[in-house]
Amino acid sequence: MERTVGQGERAAMGSANRLKLGLFGANCSSGRAVTMVPERWSGSWPDCLALAQMADAAGIEFMLPIGRWKGYGGDTDYQGATFETVTWACGLLAKTRRLTVFGTVHAPLIAPLIAAKEFVTADHIGEGRFGLNIVCGWNEGEFEMFGATLRDHETRYEYAQEWLDVIKLAWSAPDDFDFDGRFIKLRRVRAKPKPYGGSRPLIMNAGASPTGQAFAIRNCDALFSHVSSAMSLDETAANVKNVRGLAREHGRDIDVYTVGVVTCRPTVREAEEYWRHCIVDNADWLAVDNILAMRNITPETHGPEEFERLRNHQANGMGGLPLVGDPNAVTNQLAQLAAAGLTGIAVSFVNYLDELPYFRAEVLPRLARLGLREKA
C-alpha cells in the first residue's frame, strides 16, 4: 500500500543530518572535472548504478544530475556522453532504498504535461524520493538541436513560471482544468495519478541572477547558491540569511545549498599535488576555452588576468568550491559551510567510485563527531 509522505520528510531527504550531502554531475562523461587524466569519470550506466548504491549505503542524501544535451568538445569531448536525467533517475530510484534522485529538466524543451507525467512516474518508482531541478537554459547550441528559440533572460523565467504552474496543477488539481497563460494554453487537462504519498516532489533551482533567485524563492524548496573560495564565512552567512529572509517575506521557507569539488587524500600535500595534476597540468584547456567562449568570456572581453582566473576556476569542476586537503581540512571546510547556515552541498570528484570510499571512511565520521551528521 502507498504510504503517506509529508513535504517535510521530502525536504529532509530521509535524514536528520544538519549538513546534507549529495553527488553532482555523475550522469555525464568526465563528471564535473574538465581533465584529461585517464581515471576521469566514465559516466557509464554500470558506474552510475554502483555509485548510487554506494552513496545509498553511506547515507548520502541525494544525487543531482546535469541537464546536458551537447558536449563541449576539446581533447576529451568533455561531457559529450550524457544520460537523460529523468530516465536515469528512474533507474537509480528502482535500485536504491533511501537516496533522493533529482531530474534536471530544461523547462523550454519539454511540454509541461509530458514532464509532469514523467515526474510522477519517477516519484512512484522511488516511493517519494524523486526531486525536480528546473533549468531555463543558456546554451544556444543545445536549443538549436531541438529547433527551439532561446528567449531573452527575463522571458525565460516568465515561461518557466507558467510551465511550473501547469505542473503543480497537474500534480494537485482534483478535477480537469484549463490553463490560459501568455505562453501556454491548455484545455480540459486531466492528470492521474498524482505524486506518491500525498505530497509533491522537491523542487530546486540554481538561478544566480536576481530574476533567477526571485523565481527560486517564489517556487522552490531549495536554491543552489554559488559560494567561492574568495568569499568569507561572514559573506556566505549573510547571503544565506538574505535568501531565507526574502523567502519569509513570501510566506515560505527555503533551503540553501551549494556545490563543491572534493580532492581528499591522507595528507594536504598529496591532495594539492593530485589537484594540480588533474586540474592544471592535465586540464582539457580546449574544452575550458570552448565553455568560456560560449559565455563571451575571452581575454579581449575580460582582460588577460581576469580571463586566466576564470579559466582556472572553470577547469576546477566547472566552477565549484574547491575542497582540497586531508580529511581534517575537508571536514573543517564543510563544517564552516554548515556554520554559515547552508543546508548542504553537492560534491563531485575526478572519479566518484574511486574517491567516495575514502571520503566515506574518513570525512563522514569526522562530520558525525562534530554533530553535523549521524553515523551511516
CSV table of N, CA and C in Angstrom, one decimal, residues 6 16 28 132 174 192 197 199 204 235 239-240 244 248 279 293 300 315 333 338 353:
chain,number,residue,atom,x,y,z
A,6,GLY,N,5.1,13.2,3.9
A,6,GLY,CA,4.9,14.6,4.1
A,6,GLY,C,6.0,15.4,3.4
A,16,ALA,N,18.1,13.2,9.3
A,16,ALA,CA,18.0,14.3,10.3
A,16,ALA,C,19.4,15.1,10.3
A,28,CYS,N,27.2,12.4,-16.5
A,28,CYS,CA,28.0,12.9,-17.6
A,28,CYS,C,29.4,12.3,-17.7
A,132,LEU,N,12.9,17.5,-8.5
A,132,LEU,CA,13.0,18.2,-9.8
A,132,LEU,C,13.9,19.4,-9.7
A,174,PRO,N,-7.8,18.2,-8.4
A,174,PRO,CA,-8.7,17.0,-8.2
A,174,PRO,C,-9.5,16.8,-9.5
A,192,LYS,N,-3.6,11.9,-13.9
A,192,LYS,CA,-3.6,11.0,-12.9
A,192,LYS,C,-2.6,9.9,-13.2
A,197,GLY,N,2.3,9.5,-2.2
A,197,GLY,CA,2.3,9.7,-0.8
A,197,GLY,C,1.6,11.0,-0.4
A,199,SER,N,2.0,14.2,-1.2
A,199,SER,CA,2.8,15.4,-1.3
A,199,SER,C,3.5,15.5,-2.7
A,204,MET,N,14.0,22.3,-7.0
A,204,MET,CA,15.1,23.2,-6.7
A,204,MET,C,15.5,23.9,-8.0
A,235,GLU,N,30.4,36.5,4.7
A,235,GLU,CA,29.7,36.8,3.4
A,235,GLU,C,28.8,35.7,3.0
A,239,ASN,N,24.7,35.9,2.8
A,239,ASN,CA,23.9,35.6,1.6
A,239,ASN,C,22.8,34.6,1.9
A,240,VAL,N,23.1,33.6,2.8
A,240,VAL,CA,22.1,32.6,3.2
A,240,VAL,C,21.0,33.3,3.9
A,244,ARG,N,17.0,33.4,2.8
A,244,ARG,CA,15.9,32.9,3.7
A,244,ARG,C,15.0,34.1,4.1
A,248,ARG,N,10.9,34.3,3.5
A,248,ARG,CA,9.9,34.5,4.6
A,248,ARG,C,9.0,35.7,4.2
A,279,ILE,N,43.9,19.2,-12.5
A,279,ILE,CA,43.1,20.5,-12.9
A,279,ILE,C,44.0,21.5,-13.5
A,293,ALA,N,34.1,30.6,-24.2
A,293,ALA,CA,33.7,31.4,-25.4
A,293,ALA,C,32.2,31.4,-25.5
A,300,GLU,N,39.9,39.4,-24.6
A,300,GLU,CA,39.5,40.7,-25.1
A,300,GLU,C,38.3,41.3,-24.3
A,315,ALA,N,38.1,25.2,-15.0
A,315,ALA,CA,38.7,23.8,-15.1
A,315,ALA,C,38.5,23.1,-13.8
A,333,GLN,N,36.3,22.5,6.3
A,333,GLN,CA,35.7,23.4,5.2
A,333,GLN,C,34.2,23.1,5.2
A,338,ALA,N,28.4,24.6,7.0
A,338,ALA,CA,27.2,24.4,7.8
A,338,ALA,C,27.0,25.6,8.8
A,353,LEU,N,33.6,6.8,-8.0
A,353,LEU,CA,33.7,5.5,-7.4
A,353,LEU,C,35.0,5.2,-6.7
